[in-house]
Amino acid sequence: MVLHKLSLVNFKNYTHADVTFSHRFNCITGDNGEGKTNLLDAIHYLSFTKSYFNPIDSQNISHDALLFIIQGAFSVGDKQDEVFCAQKKGERKQFKLNKNEYARFSEHIGLFPVVMASPSDIELILEGSEIRRKFSDSIISQYDRQYLQDIITYTKVLMQRNAQLKQFSKKGNFDPESLRIWDIQLIELGNKIFKKRKEFSTEFEPIFQKYYELISGGKEKVEIAYQSQLGKGDFEALLNEAQEKDKVMEYSTVGVHKDDWEFRMGNFPVKKFASQGQQKSYLLAVKLAQFEFVKQHRKIIPILMLDDIHDKLDEQRVKHLIELVSGKDFGQVFITDTNKEKIQKLFKRTGTEIKYLEVKGGLITE
């Protein structure tokens, strides 16, 4: 899969931009704050229908503008596709494939897979379990459309169940039979989600470990452990046991919405015991594993985007990374960095085709 052309209108700091890309490597250079990452975010929009960084679409419209437009020309094999995204203030976002508007944005997920690695990914380590669930869900959803629908439905049912618990507290009465209506749906959906997440985790971990060894030189033992309450017992029994607690807390305390993935290095949490360099290597291995996993399941080589690759990585690990993504297993790659000379030196050793783009104040030059 290749993104050949990108057009932007009033997107973040880009008033207007038209840019064409190499089918292999594209290096975007420029000082911090000039718009390198915004360019990658526009590509992410065309894949996931949303920003990688800011979930509020209207906030991605340029200052004093009324709307933004992002357009991209893709090819997947011999097939040519045009993807269009527009957000006008106060209106519903428009998303089109070959001029046909989607009724549901979820229908687009997985068609043009993209993997983004960014310094902001540190949140996967430092923040709570919700961000790790979203990350895993985003991977599975790219190849399993039913899983995505199950997640959406489970979330809606969970909100209804929580609203019911709050209503019980407000009225001062508790009706287990009314709660049972939501429990039946939650159990069916939760068991399906748990099964898919468990299968995903079993397959994902060895791929991740392989990439960590390649990036770091195999210096540390690393693990990603899937944690779920459903692994400890039957979901229906767990809900029944938690009923009194749910009644007091006024929300659902058990279910797959409490799942987590524990990031470990040498049997210790990465969050507490790994250095910044080790954490960065860990996250890059996670993203490269995501790349391979999606490629295997979608039978499409995703676009790989590496934002600010020198951030907290020593030269040796950056060298290993560049050598790795220069291999035949990878396709179109986007890299951002403040130092063009450093990137040129790294790629000189590989002999790989690369296109250089410079960004300054929202203007792109070759």
Short mmCIF file of C-alpha atoms in Angstrom, two decimals:
data_model
loop_
_atom_site.label_atom_id
_atom_site.label_comp_id
_atom_site.label_asym_id
_atom_site.label_seq_id
_atom_site.Cartn_x
_atom_site.Cartn_y
_atom_site.Cartn_z
CA MET A 1 0.00 0.00 0.00
CA VAL A 2 1.26 3.46 -0.94
CA LEU A 3 0.09 7.02 -0.29
CA HIS A 4 1.05 8.90 -3.45
CA LYS A 5 -0.34 12.36 -2.80
CA LEU A 6 -1.66 14.38 0.14
CA SER A 7 -3.60 17.66 -0.02
CA LEU A 8 -4.35 19.83 2.99
CA VAL A 9 -6.55 22.90 3.47
CA ASN A 10 -6.65 24.71 6.83
CA PHE A 11 -5.42 21.68 8.75
CA LYS A 12 -3.61 22.75 11.92
CA ASN A 13 -0.74 25.03 10.77
CA TYR A 14 -1.16 24.19 7.06
CA THR A 15 -3.21 26.79 5.16
CA HIS A 16 -2.74 24.91 1.92
CA ALA A 17 -0.37 22.12 0.92
CA ASP A 18 -0.04 19.62 -1.91
CA VAL A 19 2.72 17.05 -1.60
CA THR A 20 3.72 13.84 -3.41
CA PHE A 21 5.63 11.01 -1.77
CA SER A 22 8.12 8.30 -2.55
CA HIS A 23 6.72 4.77 -2.47
CA ARG A 24 9.55 3.84 -0.06
CA PHE A 25 11.15 6.38 2.31
CA ASN A 26 10.04 9.94 3.01
CA CYS A 27 12.09 12.00 5.44
CA ILE A 28 10.42 15.16 6.75
CA THR A 29 12.83 17.59 8.38
CA GLY A 30 12.50 20.98 10.03
CA ASP A 31 12.73 22.68 13.40
CA ASN A 32 10.38 21.78 16.25
CA GLY A 33 6.92 23.32 15.94
CA GLU A 34 7.06 23.80 12.14
CA GLY A 35 4.48 21.10 11.28
CA LYS A 36 6.35 17.82 10.73
CA THR A 37 4.15 15.85 13.11
CA ASN A 38 0.99 17.55 11.78
CA LEU A 39 1.76 16.10 8.35
CA LEU A 40 1.89 12.60 9.82
CA ASP A 41 -1.32 13.27 11.74
CA ALA A 42 -3.09 14.14 8.48
CA ILE A 43 -2.08 10.72 7.11
CA HIS A 44 -3.38 9.11 10.31
CA TYR A 45 -6.73 10.85 9.74
CA LEU A 46 -7.03 9.19 6.32
CA SER A 47 -6.53 5.77 7.90
CA PHE A 48 -8.44 5.99 11.20
CA THR A 49 -10.88 8.87 10.44
CA LYS A 50 -9.44 10.79 13.41
CA SER A 51 -6.35 12.49 14.77
CA TYR A 52 -3.65 10.51 16.56
CA PHE A 53 -3.23 13.34 19.07
CA ASN A 54 -6.42 15.39 19.48
CA PRO A 55 -9.83 13.65 19.54
CA ILE A 56 -11.71 16.96 19.11
CA ASP A 57 -11.87 17.41 15.33
CA SER A 58 -12.85 21.08 15.39
CA GLN A 59 -9.65 21.92 17.28
CA ASN A 60 -7.62 20.69 14.30
CA ILE A 61 -9.02 23.45 12.08
CA SER A 62 -6.52 26.26 11.42
CA HIS A 63 -6.98 29.40 13.49
CA ASP A 64 -9.66 31.72 12.03
CA ALA A 65 -10.71 29.11 9.40
CA LEU A 66 -14.17 27.50 9.19
CA LEU A 67 -13.17 24.00 8.09
CA PHE A 68 -10.28 21.71 7.27
CA ILE A 69 -9.94 19.32 4.32
CA ILE A 70 -7.58 16.36 3.98
CA GLN A 71 -7.38 14.37 0.75
CA GLY A 72 -5.15 11.43 -0.12
CA ALA A 73 -4.50 9.30 -3.19
CA PHE A 74 -3.69 5.67 -2.29
CA SER A 75 -2.88 2.54 -4.22
CA VAL A 76 -3.33 -0.96 -2.86
CA GLY A 77 -1.91 -3.34 -5.44
CA ASP A 78 -3.38 -2.25 -8.78
CA LYS A 79 -6.34 -0.49 -7.16
CA GLN A 80 -6.39 3.32 -6.94
CA ASP A 81 -8.41 5.05 -4.20
CA GLU A 82 -9.19 8.62 -3.18
CA VAL A 83 -9.91 9.33 0.50
CA PHE A 84 -11.52 12.61 1.56
CA CYS A 85 -12.01 14.04 5.05
CA ALA A 86 -13.57 17.40 5.93
CA GLN A 87 -14.60 18.98 9.22
CA LYS A 88 -16.61 22.17 9.36
CA LYS A 89 -17.14 23.93 12.68
CA GLY A 90 -20.44 22.95 14.25
CA GLU A 91 -21.17 20.20 11.72
CA ARG A 92 -20.69 16.46 11.40
CA LYS A 93 -17.38 15.33 9.94
CA GLN A 94 -17.49 14.15 6.32
CA PHE A 95 -15.53 11.09 5.28
CA LYS A 96 -15.58 9.70 1.75
CA LEU A 97 -13.98 6.89 -0.22
CA ASN A 98 -13.94 7.53 -3.97
CA LYS A 99 -16.58 10.27 -3.49
CA ASN A 100 -18.95 7.91 -1.63
CA GLU A 101 -19.70 9.15 1.88
CA TYR A 102 -19.63 6.72 4.78
CA ALA A 103 -22.74 6.30 6.92
CA ARG A 104 -20.52 4.94 9.71
CA PHE A 105 -16.85 5.83 10.07
CA SER A 106 -16.13 2.35 11.46
CA GLU A 107 -16.65 0.97 7.93
CA HIS A 108 -13.39 2.64 6.88
CA ILE A 109 -11.17 1.20 9.64
CA GLY A 110 -8.62 -1.30 8.34
CA LEU A 111 -8.84 -0.41 4.63
CA PHE A 112 -5.67 1.71 4.65
CA PRO A 113 -3.64 0.54 7.66
CA VAL A 114 -1.14 2.92 9.20
CA VAL A 115 1.19 2.46 12.19
CA MET A 116 2.41 5.58 14.00
CA ALA A 117 5.32 5.67 16.46
CA SER A 118 5.57 8.97 18.32
CA PRO A 119 7.19 10.34 21.51
CA SER A 120 3.62 10.70 22.86
CA ASP A 121 3.40 6.88 22.91
CA ILE A 122 5.08 7.05 26.32
CA GLU A 123 1.49 7.35 27.59
CA LEU A 124 1.14 3.62 26.87
CA ILE A 125 3.60 3.03 29.69
CA LEU A 126 2.88 5.89 32.06
CA GLU A 127 -0.91 6.27 31.89
CA GLY A 128 -3.79 4.05 33.05
CA SER A 129 -5.22 0.89 31.53
CA GLU A 130 -7.73 2.66 29.26
CA ILE A 131 -5.04 3.83 26.84
CA ARG A 132 -3.61 0.29 26.54
CA ARG A 133 -7.09 -1.13 25.88
CA LYS A 134 -7.65 1.46 23.15
CA PHE A 135 -4.30 0.60 21.61
CA SER A 136 -5.01 -3.13 21.52
CA ASP A 137 -8.56 -2.54 20.28
CA SER A 138 -7.25 -0.36 17.45
CA ILE A 139 -5.01 -3.21 16.25
CA ILE A 140 -7.67 -5.94 16.41
CA SER A 141 -10.29 -3.65 14.81
CA GLN A 142 -8.14 -3.19 11.71
CA TYR A 143 -8.63 -6.82 10.69
CA ASP A 144 -11.78 -7.86 12.60
CA ARG A 145 -14.79 -5.68 11.79
CA GLN A 146 -17.09 -7.68 14.09
CA TYR A 147 -14.76 -7.07 17.03
CA LEU A 148 -15.04 -3.32 16.48
CA GLN A 149 -18.83 -3.54 16.47
CA ASP A 150 -18.76 -5.66 19.64
CA ILE A 151 -16.60 -3.05 21.40
CA ILE A 152 -18.97 -0.26 20.34
CA THR A 153 -22.04 -2.22 21.50
CA TYR A 154 -20.40 -3.33 24.78
CA THR A 155 -19.59 0.31 25.59
CA LYS A 156 -23.20 1.35 24.98
CA VAL A 157 -24.59 -1.50 27.12
CA LEU A 158 -22.09 -0.69 29.89
CA MET A 159 -23.23 2.95 29.91
CA GLN A 160 -26.88 1.81 30.18
CA ARG A 161 -26.03 -0.55 33.05
CA ASN A 162 -24.15 2.21 34.89
CA ALA A 163 -27.06 4.61 34.34
CA GLN A 164 -29.39 1.97 35.79
CA LEU A 165 -27.20 1.62 38.90
CA LYS A 166 -27.22 5.39 39.40
CA GLN A 167 -31.01 5.39 38.99
CA PHE A 168 -31.36 2.71 41.68
CA SER A 169 -29.33 4.86 44.08
CA LYS A 170 -31.35 7.98 43.27
CA LYS A 171 -34.69 6.26 43.84
CA GLY A 172 -33.50 4.29 46.85
CA ASN A 173 -34.51 0.89 45.48
CA PHE A 174 -32.56 -1.94 43.84
CA ASP A 175 -34.10 -4.25 41.23
CA PRO A 176 -31.79 -7.15 40.22
CA GLU A 177 -34.17 -8.19 37.41
CA SER A 178 -33.89 -4.80 35.70
CA LEU A 179 -30.11 -5.08 35.92
CA ARG A 180 -30.28 -8.59 34.49
CA ILE A 181 -31.44 -7.19 31.12
CA TRP A 182 -28.07 -5.45 30.71
CA ASP A 183 -26.09 -8.30 32.30
CA ILE A 184 -27.21 -10.79 29.63
CA GLN A 185 -25.93 -8.55 26.83
CA LEU A 186 -22.76 -7.64 28.73
CA ILE A 187 -21.91 -11.32 29.34
CA GLU A 188 -22.32 -12.32 25.69
CA LEU A 189 -20.29 -9.40 24.35
CA GLY A 190 -17.69 -9.49 27.12
CA ASN A 191 -16.93 -13.18 26.57
CA LYS A 192 -16.44 -12.58 22.83
CA ILE A 193 -14.14 -9.60 23.45
CA PHE A 194 -12.14 -11.52 26.08
CA LYS A 195 -11.62 -14.45 23.68
CA LYS A 196 -10.39 -12.15 20.89
CA ARG A 197 -8.08 -10.19 23.19
CA LYS A 198 -6.60 -13.39 24.61
CA GLU A 199 -5.94 -14.76 21.11
CA PHE A 200 -4.41 -11.44 20.07
CA SER A 201 -2.14 -11.28 23.12
CA THR A 202 -0.88 -14.84 22.67
CA GLU A 203 0.11 -14.09 19.08
CA PHE A 204 1.36 -10.53 19.64
CA GLU A 205 3.83 -11.06 22.49
CA PRO A 206 6.43 -13.23 20.64
CA ILE A 207 6.39 -10.80 17.67
CA PHE A 208 7.03 -7.93 20.08
CA GLN A 209 9.86 -9.85 21.79
CA LYS A 210 11.50 -10.52 18.42
CA TYR A 211 11.55 -6.81 17.55
CA TYR A 212 12.79 -5.73 20.96
CA GLU A 213 15.76 -8.07 20.59
CA LEU A 214 16.51 -6.68 17.11
CA ILE A 215 16.40 -3.05 18.31
CA SER A 216 18.20 -3.47 21.63
CA GLY A 217 20.58 -6.29 20.76
CA GLY A 218 18.79 -8.72 23.08
CA LYS A 219 20.02 -7.12 26.29
CA GLU A 220 16.85 -7.54 28.38
CA LYS A 221 14.00 -10.00 28.77
CA VAL A 222 10.65 -8.32 28.02
CA GLU A 223 7.01 -9.36 28.33
CA ILE A 224 3.50 -8.06 27.68
CA ALA A 225 1.04 -9.80 30.01
CA TYR A 226 -2.72 -9.64 29.35
CA GLN A 227 -4.68 -9.10 32.58
CA SER A 228 -8.44 -9.70 32.71
CA GLN A 229 -10.93 -10.41 35.46
CA LEU A 230 -12.55 -12.89 33.05
CA GLY A 231 -9.39 -14.98 33.21
CA LYS A 232 -10.13 -15.62 36.88
CA GLY A 233 -13.69 -16.88 36.58
CA ASP A 234 -17.00 -17.05 34.74
CA PHE A 235 -18.23 -13.56 33.76
CA GLU A 236 -21.80 -14.20 34.93
CA ALA A 237 -20.57 -15.41 38.34
CA LEU A 238 -18.26 -12.38 38.60
CA LEU A 239 -21.15 -10.00 37.91
CA ASN A 240 -23.33 -11.72 40.52
CA GLU A 241 -20.53 -11.56 43.12
CA ALA A 242 -19.94 -7.86 42.39
CA GLN A 243 -23.62 -6.88 42.52
CA GLU A 244 -23.50 -5.48 46.04
CA LYS A 245 -20.28 -3.57 45.32
CA ASP A 246 -21.74 -2.21 42.05
CA LYS A 247 -24.79 -1.06 43.99
CA VAL A 248 -22.62 0.92 46.42
CA MET A 249 -20.20 2.28 43.81
CA GLU A 250 -22.99 3.07 41.29
CA TYR A 251 -20.98 1.68 38.36
CA SER A 252 -19.92 -1.72 36.98
CA THR A 253 -16.76 -2.91 38.71
CA VAL A 254 -16.12 -6.10 36.70
CA GLY A 255 -15.84 -6.78 32.98
CA VAL A 256 -13.50 -6.42 30.01
CA HIS A 257 -13.63 -2.64 30.45
CA LYS A 258 -11.20 -3.28 33.34
CA ASP A 259 -8.71 -5.27 31.22
CA ASP A 260 -5.06 -4.23 31.08
CA TRP A 261 -1.74 -5.21 29.52
CA GLU A 262 1.21 -5.25 31.90
CA PHE A 263 4.48 -4.07 30.32
CA ARG A 264 7.42 -5.85 31.99
CA MET A 265 11.20 -5.93 31.66
CA GLY A 266 13.14 -8.53 33.62
CA ASN A 267 9.96 -9.36 35.59
CA PHE A 268 9.61 -5.73 36.73
CA PRO A 269 7.21 -3.02 35.51
CA VAL A 270 8.69 -0.98 32.65
CA LYS A 271 7.05 2.12 34.12
CA LYS A 272 9.16 2.00 37.28
CA PHE A 273 12.37 0.18 36.43
CA ALA A 274 13.27 0.87 32.78
CA SER A 275 15.43 3.81 31.65
CA GLN A 276 14.08 6.35 29.15
CA GLY A 277 16.08 4.65 26.38
CA GLN A 278 14.76 1.22 27.34
CA GLN A 279 11.19 2.56 27.44
CA LYS A 280 11.62 4.07 23.97
CA SER A 281 13.00 0.79 22.61
CA TYR A 282 10.16 -1.09 24.28
CA LEU A 283 7.55 1.16 22.63
CA LEU A 284 9.21 0.96 19.21
CA ALA A 285 9.15 -2.83 19.48
CA VAL A 286 5.44 -2.64 20.35
CA LYS A 287 4.80 -0.50 17.25
CA LEU A 288 6.86 -2.72 14.94
CA ALA A 289 4.98 -5.74 16.30
CA GLN A 290 1.75 -3.88 15.54
CA PHE A 291 3.04 -3.35 11.99
CA GLU A 292 3.80 -7.05 11.46
CA PHE A 293 0.61 -8.21 13.14
CA VAL A 294 -1.61 -6.00 10.96
CA LYS A 295 0.36 -6.96 7.84
CA GLN A 296 -0.15 -10.66 8.53
CA HIS A 297 -3.86 -10.36 9.23
CA ARG A 298 -4.80 -7.76 6.60
CA LYS A 299 -2.48 -9.10 3.88
CA ILE A 300 -1.48 -5.47 3.22
CA ILE A 301 1.84 -3.81 4.09
CA PRO A 302 0.86 -0.84 6.31
CA ILE A 303 2.40 2.60 6.10
CA LEU A 304 4.91 3.08 8.92
CA MET A 305 5.37 6.56 10.44
CA LEU A 306 8.29 7.22 12.80
CA ASP A 307 7.98 10.62 14.45
CA ASP A 308 11.15 12.17 15.90
CA ILE A 309 13.21 8.96 15.83
CA HIS A 310 16.18 10.40 17.74
CA ASP A 311 14.00 11.21 20.76
CA LYS A 312 15.56 9.33 23.72
CA LEU A 313 17.24 6.74 21.42
CA ASP A 314 21.02 6.44 21.17
CA GLU A 315 22.69 6.34 17.76
CA GLN A 316 23.25 2.58 17.86
CA ARG A 317 19.56 1.83 18.40
CA VAL A 318 18.54 4.33 15.71
CA LYS A 319 20.98 2.59 13.34
CA HIS A 320 19.43 -0.80 14.13
CA LEU A 321 15.96 0.65 13.55
CA ILE A 322 16.85 2.17 10.15
CA GLU A 323 18.51 -1.06 9.01
CA LEU A 324 15.42 -2.97 10.10
CA VAL A 325 12.83 -0.83 8.30
CA SER A 326 15.03 -0.71 5.18
CA GLY A 327 14.43 -4.43 4.74
CA LYS A 328 12.04 -6.06 2.26
CA ASP A 329 9.40 -6.71 4.94
CA PHE A 330 8.58 -2.99 5.10
CA GLY A 331 6.91 -0.74 2.53
CA GLN A 332 6.31 3.01 2.59
CA VAL A 333 7.94 4.71 5.59
CA PHE A 334 7.69 8.30 6.86
CA ILE A 335 10.35 9.64 9.22
CA THR A 336 10.53 13.04 10.92
CA ASP A 337 13.65 14.55 12.44
CA THR A 338 15.11 17.97 13.12
CA ASN A 339 18.51 17.01 11.69
CA LYS A 340 18.59 16.21 7.96
CA GLU A 341 22.32 15.48 7.95
CA LYS A 342 21.95 12.78 10.60
CA ILE A 343 19.26 11.02 8.56
CA GLN A 344 21.27 11.30 5.34
CA LYS A 345 24.25 9.71 7.06
CA LEU A 346 22.13 6.83 8.38
CA PHE A 347 20.53 6.09 5.03
CA LYS A 348 23.80 6.38 3.09
CA ARG A 349 24.77 3.00 4.53
CA THR A 350 21.55 1.31 3.37
CA GLY A 351 21.46 2.52 -0.26
CA THR A 352 17.68 2.87 0.04
CA GLU A 353 15.63 5.30 -2.07
CA ILE A 354 14.58 8.30 0.03
CA LYS A 355 12.75 11.56 -0.62
CA TYR A 356 13.54 14.57 1.56
CA LEU A 357 10.90 17.16 2.43
CA GLU A 358 11.51 20.25 4.52
CA VAL A 359 8.76 21.88 6.57
CA LYS A 360 8.89 25.49 7.71
CA GLY A 361 5.90 27.41 9.02
CA GLY A 362 3.40 25.08 7.38
CA LEU A 363 5.16 25.24 3.97
CA ILE A 364 6.61 22.07 2.43
CA THR A 365 9.57 22.14 0.05
CA GLU A 366 11.62 19.38 -1.55
#
